[in-house]
XYZ file of C-alpha atoms in Angstrom:
661
model
C 0.023 0.588 0.078
C 1.260 2.917 -0.933
C 1.199 5.642 1.805
C -2.002 4.904 2.316
C -2.432 8.395 4.987
C -3.523 10.529 1.651
C -6.480 8.059 0.314
C -9.137 9.998 0.824
C -10.106 13.349 0.142
C -10.915 16.680 3.281
C -14.669 17.575 3.249
C -13.239 20.709 0.908
C -12.252 18.436 -2.144
C -15.998 16.646 -2.283
C -17.026 19.569 -2.437
C -14.243 21.139 -5.337
C -15.315 18.279 -7.227
C -19.560 17.774 -6.419
C -21.280 16.594 -10.058
C -17.653 14.111 -11.078
C -18.510 12.022 -7.428
C -20.674 10.692 -5.997
C -21.869 11.912 -3.232
C -22.403 9.640 -0.139
C -25.460 8.114 -0.205
C -26.773 4.671 0.510
C -26.096 2.320 -1.784
C -29.244 1.365 -3.424
C -30.305 -1.430 -5.499
C -27.428 -3.763 -4.504
C -27.433 -7.692 -5.430
C -28.748 -10.570 -3.594
C -26.851 -11.617 -1.024
C -26.128 -15.009 -2.957
C -23.938 -12.966 -4.800
C -21.800 -12.375 -2.265
C -19.264 -14.300 -0.206
C -21.235 -15.237 2.601
C -20.654 -13.583 6.705
C -22.896 -16.041 8.359
C -24.756 -18.819 8.602
C -27.729 -18.308 7.888
C -26.099 -17.296 4.664
C -23.841 -19.895 4.702
C -26.823 -21.681 5.129
C -28.992 -20.788 2.393
C -25.969 -21.308 -0.510
C -26.262 -24.862 1.999
C -22.957 -25.493 2.713
C -22.405 -28.099 6.451
C -19.183 -25.729 6.194
C -16.822 -23.396 4.499
C -13.259 -24.843 3.881
C -11.682 -21.136 4.517
C -13.186 -18.149 7.044
C -11.576 -15.072 6.930
C -11.423 -12.845 8.726
C -11.292 -9.303 8.405
C -10.226 -5.750 10.275
C -12.486 -3.887 7.495
C -16.224 -4.020 6.183
C -16.447 -6.437 4.177
C -17.112 -4.325 0.728
C -17.348 -6.601 -1.994
C -14.513 -5.191 -5.012
C -10.715 -5.396 -6.695
C -9.500 -2.404 -3.434
C -11.201 -3.811 -0.493
C -7.455 -7.087 0.739
C -10.302 -9.699 2.160
C -12.513 -10.443 -0.789
C -9.550 -10.664 -3.676
C -8.179 -13.139 -1.179
C -11.841 -14.766 -0.822
C -13.075 -14.319 -4.437
C -9.761 -16.106 -6.526
C -10.142 -18.982 -3.361
C -13.232 -19.724 -4.132
C -12.381 -19.766 -8.395
C -10.541 -22.595 -7.869
C -13.547 -24.490 -6.035
C -12.995 -23.476 -2.535
C -16.345 -22.746 0.127
C -15.030 -18.626 1.430
C -16.703 -16.758 4.296
C -15.443 -14.068 5.797
C -16.338 -12.345 9.259
C -15.945 -8.596 8.965
C -15.030 -6.357 11.616
C -15.882 -9.185 14.183
C -16.835 -8.208 17.995
C -12.798 -9.384 20.031
C -14.792 -7.322 23.500
C -17.727 -9.520 23.915
C -18.418 -13.514 24.852
C -16.522 -13.965 21.413
C -20.361 -15.043 18.999
C -18.386 -13.683 16.260
C -15.343 -15.601 15.793
C -17.652 -18.990 16.711
C -21.153 -17.310 14.779
C -19.547 -20.022 12.170
C -17.599 -23.207 13.574
C -14.195 -24.537 12.021
C -13.004 -24.534 8.371
C -12.079 -27.759 6.764
C -8.436 -25.923 5.804
C -7.471 -22.809 7.925
C -8.673 -19.246 9.334
C -7.865 -16.160 7.250
C -6.958 -12.856 9.334
C -6.414 -9.601 8.115
C -6.032 -6.098 9.585
C -7.172 -4.433 7.301
C -6.442 -2.205 4.065
C -4.117 -0.043 6.476
C -2.577 -0.773 9.320
C -4.202 -0.164 11.946
C -1.732 1.797 13.632
C -1.885 4.226 10.704
C -5.476 3.758 10.536
C -6.267 4.531 14.425
C -3.794 7.348 15.200
C -2.387 10.647 13.816
C 1.518 11.405 13.546
C 1.119 12.917 16.854
C 0.503 9.964 17.904
C -3.366 11.204 18.706
C -6.818 9.124 18.037
C -8.494 9.119 15.465
C -12.180 9.632 15.654
C -12.897 7.785 12.326
C -12.497 5.046 10.802
C -12.645 5.164 6.391
C -12.813 1.681 6.369
C -16.206 1.557 8.824
C -19.983 2.231 7.969
C -19.675 5.030 8.809
C -17.241 5.455 9.182
C -17.379 4.726 13.035
C -14.614 4.231 14.481
C -13.366 1.686 17.286
C -14.762 -1.097 15.628
C -11.160 -2.605 15.202
C -8.211 -3.395 17.563
C -5.170 -2.170 18.451
C -2.903 -4.438 15.588
C -6.044 -6.657 14.916
C -3.826 -9.302 12.954
C -2.297 -9.778 16.976
C -5.698 -9.668 18.648
C -7.958 -12.001 16.066
C -5.065 -15.358 16.014
C -4.726 -14.885 19.368
C -8.551 -15.168 19.827
C -9.049 -18.614 16.920
C -6.135 -20.814 18.178
C -8.251 -19.668 21.968
C -10.822 -21.047 20.720
C -10.016 -23.731 17.433
C -6.016 -25.121 19.070
C -5.884 -27.253 15.975
C -7.160 -24.984 12.574
C -3.981 -23.300 11.753
C -4.453 -19.593 11.034
C -2.504 -17.258 8.229
C -2.376 -14.152 8.765
C -1.680 -11.848 5.480
C -2.467 -8.448 4.536
C -0.415 -4.614 4.985
C 0.326 -4.453 8.708
C 1.669 -9.109 8.954
C 2.754 -7.803 5.328
C 4.797 -5.356 6.692
C 6.231 -6.001 10.020
C 7.126 -9.900 8.671
C 10.574 -8.593 10.186
C 11.731 -6.761 13.804
C 10.562 -3.576 12.563
C 10.576 0.027 14.638
C 6.574 0.902 15.947
C 6.327 4.405 16.638
C 3.096 4.435 18.399
C 4.471 2.674 21.614
C 8.256 3.636 20.134
C 10.142 0.768 20.448
C 12.072 -2.372 18.420
C 9.517 -4.822 17.887
C 9.564 -8.574 16.903
C 8.813 -9.783 13.445
C 4.780 -9.737 13.993
C 5.200 -13.841 13.756
C 6.294 -13.666 17.163
C 3.097 -11.958 18.842
C 0.440 -12.377 16.541
C -0.186 -16.788 17.625
C -0.715 -17.333 13.453
C 1.269 -20.251 11.236
C 2.336 -18.977 9.094
C 2.294 -14.913 7.132
C 1.954 -14.512 3.862
C 3.601 -11.197 2.402
C 2.580 -8.440 -0.271
C 0.186 -9.622 -2.544
C -1.343 -12.924 -1.908
C -3.160 -14.769 -4.168
C -0.390 -16.913 -5.707
C 0.645 -18.018 -2.306
C -2.511 -18.790 -1.310
C -3.498 -21.260 -3.895
C -0.308 -23.223 -3.298
C -0.490 -23.357 0.041
C -4.316 -24.105 -0.618
C -2.779 -26.893 -3.330
C -0.776 -28.557 -1.064
C -3.141 -28.201 1.621
C -5.665 -30.585 -0.244
C -2.577 -32.775 -1.134
C -2.572 -33.589 2.336
C 0.756 -31.941 4.073
C -0.101 -29.613 7.254
C 0.349 -26.295 7.397
C 4.365 -26.513 10.052
C 5.372 -29.018 6.870
C 4.978 -26.339 4.615
C 8.159 -24.429 4.176
C 9.081 -22.615 1.277
C 6.486 -21.112 -0.102
C 7.013 -18.017 -1.287
C 6.102 -14.598 0.127
C 5.788 -16.552 3.058
C 7.275 -16.141 6.974
C 7.307 -19.085 9.012
C 8.483 -20.099 12.655
C 10.931 -24.055 12.172
C 14.068 -25.442 12.341
C 15.487 -26.197 9.680
C 19.051 -24.952 8.800
C 19.772 -21.626 6.338
C 21.258 -22.339 2.904
C 24.212 -21.199 1.482
C 23.228 -17.917 -0.887
C 20.532 -17.289 2.071
C 20.749 -13.947 3.790
C 21.182 -13.962 8.048
C 19.948 -10.415 9.137
C 21.007 -9.264 12.683
C 18.557 -10.913 14.835
C 16.103 -8.709 16.567
C 17.645 -9.101 20.160
C 21.098 -7.595 18.553
C 18.652 -4.629 16.301
C 17.661 -4.364 20.677
C 21.759 -2.838 20.882
C 23.137 -1.964 18.396
C 20.371 -0.174 15.423
C 23.332 -0.309 12.897
C 22.261 -3.541 12.853
C 18.201 -2.912 12.593
C 19.696 -0.344 9.101
C 21.879 -2.680 7.562
C 18.752 -5.453 8.555
C 16.923 -2.937 6.901
C 18.824 -2.888 3.663
C 18.603 -6.557 2.799
C 15.273 -6.842 4.031
C 14.509 -3.318 0.445
C 17.201 -5.018 -1.876
C 15.813 -8.402 -2.080
C 12.030 -7.202 -1.585
C 12.894 -4.912 -5.356
C 14.491 -8.087 -7.095
C 12.292 -9.973 -9.545
C 14.260 -13.233 -7.888
C 15.068 -12.589 -4.220
C 17.058 -14.620 -1.184
C 15.466 -16.181 1.675
C 16.089 -14.316 4.897
C 16.445 -15.637 8.527
C 16.126 -13.888 11.124
C 16.366 -15.478 15.192
C 14.020 -13.903 17.451
C 13.358 -14.964 21.009
C 15.977 -17.673 20.748
C 13.285 -19.731 17.301
C 13.839 -18.654 14.129
C 12.218 -17.086 11.519
C 12.290 -17.926 7.903
C 11.673 -14.917 4.859
C 11.055 -17.049 1.862
C 11.653 -14.199 -1.142
C 8.837 -12.518 -3.000
C 7.584 -14.360 -6.835
C 8.319 -12.049 -9.916
C 5.833 -10.532 -10.851
C 2.632 -10.833 -11.872
C 1.661 -12.023 -15.985
C -0.605 -9.864 -17.704
C -2.800 -12.790 -18.047
C -2.112 -13.621 -13.888
C -3.510 -9.628 -13.122
C -5.810 -9.507 -14.930
C -7.530 -12.905 -13.495
C -6.851 -11.451 -10.342
C -9.875 -8.207 -11.792
C -11.826 -10.297 -13.836
C -13.154 -12.221 -10.495
C -16.261 -11.860 -10.400
C -16.715 -8.712 -7.582
C -20.050 -7.189 -7.296
C -17.771 -4.479 -6.702
C -20.741 -2.876 -3.775
C -20.474 -3.272 -0.207
C -22.256 -6.680 1.833
C -26.301 -5.977 1.930
C -25.586 -6.540 5.448
C -24.286 -2.374 5.645
C -28.242 -1.391 3.984
C -28.224 2.629 4.684
C -25.074 3.494 5.391
C -21.871 4.896 4.502
C -18.371 3.276 3.945
C -15.696 6.345 3.094
C -12.628 4.209 1.652
C -15.472 2.973 -1.045
C -17.029 6.105 -1.875
C -13.520 6.946 -3.163
C -13.321 4.453 -5.184
C -16.540 3.606 -6.388
C -16.409 4.540 -10.057
C -12.667 3.797 -10.424
C -10.327 1.522 -11.695
C -6.810 0.171 -11.036
C -4.608 -0.001 -13.909
C -1.766 -1.489 -12.785
C 0.699 -2.982 -9.213
C 3.741 -2.045 -7.888
C 5.944 1.053 -8.305
C 9.568 1.910 -8.707
C 9.726 5.713 -7.271
C 10.713 4.064 -3.780
C 10.046 6.920 -2.250
C 12.189 6.766 0.863
C 8.825 7.644 3.576
C 6.162 4.982 1.427
C 5.707 0.692 1.718
C 4.285 0.737 -1.801
C 7.627 -2.055 -3.389
C 7.649 -3.606 0.505
C 4.331 -4.730 -0.162
C 4.107 -4.903 -4.166
C 7.582 -4.978 -5.853
C 9.018 -2.594 -7.926
C 8.212 -4.472 -10.899
C 4.807 -2.419 -13.029
C 1.826 -5.944 -14.003
C -0.428 -4.521 -15.764
C -4.200 -5.875 -16.589
C -4.726 -6.004 -20.507
C -7.158 -2.671 -22.378
C -9.605 -5.940 -22.632
C -9.560 -6.194 -19.312
C -9.478 -2.658 -18.296
C -12.415 -1.616 -19.950
C -14.280 -4.959 -18.701
C -14.848 -3.129 -15.477
C -15.008 -0.112 -16.210
C -18.306 -1.281 -18.079
C -19.490 -3.072 -14.945
C -18.832 0.464 -13.743
C -20.619 2.288 -16.050
C -23.546 -0.487 -15.578
C -23.800 0.685 -12.138
C -27.016 1.788 -10.464
C -25.817 5.349 -9.277
C -23.292 5.382 -12.785
C -23.209 9.406 -13.720
C -21.395 10.023 -16.722
C -17.780 10.106 -14.219
C -14.899 7.475 -13.565
C -13.100 8.926 -10.836
C -10.030 7.739 -11.151
C -8.094 5.378 -13.994
C -4.770 5.311 -12.531
C -2.689 3.077 -9.625
C -0.097 2.559 -7.036
C 1.222 5.633 -8.686
C -0.872 6.653 -12.300
C 0.949 6.893 -14.886
C 3.383 3.817 -14.896
C 1.299 1.736 -16.507
C 2.912 -1.190 -18.708
C 6.886 0.074 -17.616
C 8.742 -1.259 -17.388
C 13.110 -2.410 -18.171
C 14.645 -2.328 -22.098
C 16.199 -5.207 -21.425
C 15.090 -7.738 -19.341
C 18.085 -9.314 -18.445
C 19.462 -5.570 -16.879
C 16.133 -5.932 -14.707
C 16.710 -8.884 -13.348
C 20.524 -8.345 -11.832
C 18.491 -4.597 -10.180
C 18.934 -4.108 -6.493
C 18.326 -0.276 -6.856
C 15.472 0.776 -5.228
C 14.053 3.557 -7.551
C 13.903 3.248 -11.216
C 13.489 7.444 -10.950
C 16.791 8.319 -8.253
C 18.967 9.192 -7.772
C 18.294 10.140 -11.886
C 16.037 8.361 -14.830
C 17.865 4.931 -15.381
C 19.282 4.409 -19.017
C 16.951 0.760 -19.414
C 13.980 2.249 -18.334
C 10.515 2.341 -20.909
C 9.169 4.854 -20.480
C 6.637 5.225 -22.909
C 3.004 7.267 -21.600
C 1.796 5.830 -25.511
C -0.289 2.120 -23.897
C -1.412 4.506 -20.807
C -2.461 7.460 -23.417
C -4.247 4.110 -25.473
C -6.237 3.107 -22.402
C -7.381 6.740 -21.913
C -8.420 7.049 -24.578
C -10.140 3.846 -25.210
C -12.208 4.474 -22.343
C -12.894 7.840 -23.307
C -14.221 5.912 -26.186
C -17.043 4.786 -24.854
C -20.878 5.922 -25.434
C -22.006 5.906 -21.213
C -18.525 8.222 -20.206
C -18.610 11.623 -20.385
C -15.100 11.653 -18.537
C -13.247 9.834 -17.331
C -10.205 11.254 -14.646
C -6.344 10.412 -12.543
C -7.083 10.943 -9.557
C -3.713 9.041 -8.295
C -0.861 10.664 -8.392
C 0.931 11.598 -10.856
C 4.795 11.096 -11.113
C 5.950 14.008 -13.368
C 9.148 13.278 -12.742
C 8.419 10.487 -14.875
C 6.584 11.608 -17.342
C 9.000 14.417 -17.942
C 12.188 12.081 -18.105
C 14.548 11.770 -21.402
C 13.540 8.908 -23.389
C 16.336 8.650 -25.783
C 13.863 9.476 -28.816
C 12.186 11.766 -30.241
C 9.243 9.300 -30.418
C 8.898 8.967 -26.952
C 9.248 12.514 -25.617
C 6.779 13.504 -28.495
C 4.251 11.375 -27.193
C 4.798 11.692 -23.176
C 4.541 15.790 -23.807
C 1.097 14.991 -25.554
C 0.506 12.792 -22.562
C 0.740 15.516 -19.971
C -0.670 18.116 -22.373
C -4.258 14.981 -22.321
C -3.532 14.707 -18.508
C -3.984 18.473 -17.992
C -7.143 19.218 -20.594
C -9.032 16.891 -20.093
C -8.481 14.135 -17.445
C -8.522 17.062 -14.021
C -10.989 17.345 -12.490
C -10.697 21.197 -10.780
C -7.722 19.415 -8.748
C -4.964 17.835 -10.221
C -2.520 16.123 -7.203
C 1.179 15.926 -7.253
C 3.601 15.193 -5.013
C 7.081 17.492 -4.655
C 7.220 17.008 -1.471
C 9.756 19.244 -0.532
C 11.777 22.185 -2.485
C 15.284 21.552 -0.705
C 17.797 19.101 -2.470
C 19.901 17.994 0.383
C 15.487 16.775 1.544
C 14.887 15.362 -1.657
C 17.770 13.625 -1.964
C 17.090 11.175 2.098
C 12.958 11.029 -0.147
C 14.644 10.052 -3.232
C 12.764 12.046 -4.603
C 13.896 14.744 -7.490
C 14.363 18.073 -7.936
C 12.087 20.981 -6.837
C 12.965 22.711 -10.025
C 10.531 19.810 -11.935
C 8.165 20.861 -10.214
C 8.749 24.702 -11.381
C 8.816 22.672 -15.203
C 5.568 21.235 -14.783
C 3.730 24.399 -12.784
C 4.552 26.276 -16.310
C 3.081 22.902 -18.685
C 0.028 23.299 -16.292
C -0.129 26.947 -17.021
C 0.111 26.749 -19.983
C -2.391 24.149 -21.501
C -5.203 25.456 -19.181
C -4.923 29.419 -20.637
C -4.296 27.522 -24.260
C -7.595 25.454 -22.763
C -9.764 29.031 -21.056
C -9.453 26.185 -17.903
C -9.409 27.501 -14.330
C -7.462 24.770 -12.930
C -5.718 24.314 -10.121
C -2.779 22.344 -9.400
C -2.144 20.575 -5.959
C 1.034 19.917 -4.366
C 1.928 17.918 -1.444
C 4.456 17.873 1.743
C 5.827 17.018 3.978
C 7.097 18.200 7.136
C 10.106 16.636 9.595
C 11.068 14.801 7.060
C 14.126 12.263 8.264
C 16.772 15.240 7.217
C 14.803 18.756 6.561
C 15.083 21.506 10.103
C 13.222 24.306 10.814
C 15.739 26.164 7.850
C 14.751 23.844 5.083
C 11.030 24.666 6.273
C 11.117 28.591 6.403
C 12.951 28.487 2.728
C 9.782 26.427 1.472
C 7.556 28.361 3.024
C 9.063 30.835 1.338
C 9.542 29.068 -2.280
C 5.327 28.045 -2.364
C 5.095 31.521 -1.271
C 6.633 32.771 -4.739
C 4.286 30.469 -6.473
C 1.118 32.453 -5.125
C 0.251 28.906 -2.979
C -1.260 28.359 0.663
C -0.551 25.582 0.868
C -3.630 22.461 2.637
C -2.459 19.051 1.380
C -0.056 19.018 4.066
C 0.831 16.453 6.468
C 3.533 15.404 8.936
C 5.931 12.744 8.856
C 4.288 10.110 10.628
C 7.286 6.570 10.760
C 5.075 3.897 9.355
C 7.296 -0.248 9.662
C 9.281 -0.972 6.221
C 10.177 3.085 5.263
C 13.939 3.969 4.630
C 13.139 6.747 6.396
C 11.643 4.926 9.203
C 14.600 3.430 9.621
C 16.800 6.319 9.484
C 13.774 7.779 11.677
C 15.355 5.749 14.419
C 17.869 4.406 14.127
C 19.968 7.635 13.040
C 21.747 6.749 9.922
C 20.967 6.409 6.517
C 21.295 2.034 5.979
C 22.995 2.915 2.874
C 25.361 5.040 3.772
C 26.314 3.932 7.607
C 25.457 8.209 7.699
C 23.880 9.688 10.349
C 20.654 12.065 9.381
C 19.210 14.554 11.669
C 15.410 13.696 12.458
C 13.205 16.402 14.059
C 11.995 13.505 17.182
C 10.058 15.332 19.701
C 6.712 17.394 18.615
C 8.076 20.429 19.963
C 10.489 19.890 17.419
C 7.801 18.441 14.804
C 5.382 21.832 15.469
C 8.273 24.051 14.344
C 7.968 22.588 10.893
C 4.369 22.028 10.876
C 4.211 25.703 11.522
C 5.663 26.777 7.915
C 3.298 25.483 5.963
C 1.281 27.972 7.559
C 2.527 31.026 7.499
C 0.080 33.072 6.345
C -1.551 32.647 9.694
C -1.774 34.972 11.811
C -1.338 33.900 14.833
C 1.809 32.346 13.293
C 3.717 34.991 12.500
C 5.709 36.674 15.757
C 6.737 32.630 16.162
C 7.764 32.610 12.759
C 10.090 35.887 12.750
C 10.916 35.556 16.064
C 12.701 31.968 14.513
C 13.916 33.082 11.235
C 15.756 36.032 13.221
C 17.402 33.679 15.645
C 18.448 31.183 11.943
C 20.001 34.802 10.823
C 17.275 34.398 7.521
C 15.965 38.670 7.525
C 16.095 37.415 3.939
C 13.417 35.143 4.694
C 11.114 37.108 7.214
C 11.229 40.151 4.091
C 10.482 36.753 1.307
C 7.507 35.609 3.407
C 5.977 39.225 4.762
C 7.331 42.095 3.030
C 4.758 41.326 0.204
C 1.981 39.416 -0.469
C 0.545 36.367 -1.905
C -0.701 37.275 -5.789
C -2.918 34.658 -6.279
C -3.258 34.854 -9.823
C -4.107 31.696 -11.067
C -5.101 30.166 -7.859
C -7.517 30.417 -5.842
C -7.604 32.147 -2.101
C -7.701 29.257 0.605
C -11.506 27.625 1.073
C -13.294 28.900 -2.044
C -14.132 26.536 -4.207
C -12.567 28.027 -8.234
C -15.541 27.814 -11.123
C -14.827 25.572 -13.502
C -14.522 27.100 -16.874
C -14.876 24.143 -20.106
C -14.054 21.972 -17.193
C -17.603 21.312 -16.711
C -19.445 18.073 -17.489
C -20.905 19.777 -20.061
C -17.778 20.176 -22.066
C -16.138 16.880 -21.341
C -18.242 15.904 -24.256
C -16.415 18.172 -26.100
C -13.334 17.217 -25.294
C -13.698 13.824 -25.709
C -14.713 13.530 -29.612
C -12.004 15.693 -30.143
C -10.248 11.773 -30.068
């Protein structure tokens, strides 16, 4: 998952895109319960089942959609002939009737915390409790515990000690080795050591789950299955030649440099086509982390998205909305994986850096399903992926990719072997827009403008990529185009594995030019992060001055939150960069973090006195003048808190532009 702290828009953004996406309303009509995987004993009996083969316990509400992991695994196992049931958001605080109601499965229990790490879901960057949960009906908070992977698996093992428990999902995947837990401010062992699971499946789970089922059906016991890729187990086996033995959990507790080096091994092996097996001793027992499967083929990727999802929440939630579903209900994912390698992002640790793309036919088939939804008004909210514009991309020479251990294909410079031709993606956009039911398709996922602007050393590809940027801006922006420069400081950007801010300047000039030529008044919304490793107060002050010069009053901002399995988190915890061994400053105290964040909002009157005082202490009177001597002009931008009226970008106008293709 990509960094999922940015999955949902604000209430202001919902107003800005009114008319283009469906506002939250109860989902009517819904398919009958028999169209879903069963969630109750009554639903199982209605299908004629006495016992399920697999029962999945999930921390999320059950939405039968390919963006929700429990549904994907459930439908995948169903496709190979299994009877699969789901228990969404079981109550762990009562007499545990939810854990008993479906009885014991024939093969195993599956456990997932949900589509987000539970601690990211529950707490802010300041460790304050959130008041809502986007994956719960009505956005209600408190429907899952902290660390559901641990809580659910322990309950199931206590109730059914002889039934295998297999944990998966984001939380288990990103905590598969010893990791820093920001919310407890300590190093924790692999989640396998704390959970009562027999096995962890990490990453995208279709292939490992199919292999596990195949071997269980052949009579193997769960404790005998030791070599399935993308699984983590306790074992008495011995490492083989060529395997990597990580420093033990206990060694890492004593020496943070060893933890940093461990992370480098984990990241490099996760980003290889053929990685090595990793081993880590924890509490005197050996944990074996089998390598990832190679990237899915187009046919395998299609197979996952072509399963018979209803694309709707289960009827049990009738009358209630699920915020996470509202944001993706009319969207279509084009691919998996991300080769950006951003230091604060977990996508490649979970999905890998190599892109697995769907075929055009598979994508158009799903788009047509969206158009048949009863609430569809003609607008696709997103044709995207972990990064919107990596569809069908990869290395020109695949043999070079097989040997590559670089965590990023874009940093410090785009790889010369990378094929960044946007022609296949343009073809998808145009083919979707050509469908008679489509008024307009938008790109809501984050766009890597550095990828689209990277020189291809091929005039034809460069021309296509230029055309991609123009069409993206002219035809696929819902009033606001979100991009992520993240910072303005070259030093901080290098630590983030992001491109120079000068590239954002170049992209903004193109954005403004296309808007002027087309008579549009669209907003460019940049994301920025404060308190990231290598960032100091002075860097934030310069960011404030730089963005003021560009007439931005920032709204889409966040404070860096350390999440398991990222370079930035390892730097935050250890103080060292895993690849250089050098010390790196990171704001850690609440006072330091708030001081950095304050510079985002330099324009608020209540912040001025403190900011001026801090800048004078730094000896930066030039920045005082830059921020406060001249007010921002806001031409081409909407003042903060106002919505820009869209000219020629309305639903009515969009049909006119679509016909040019």
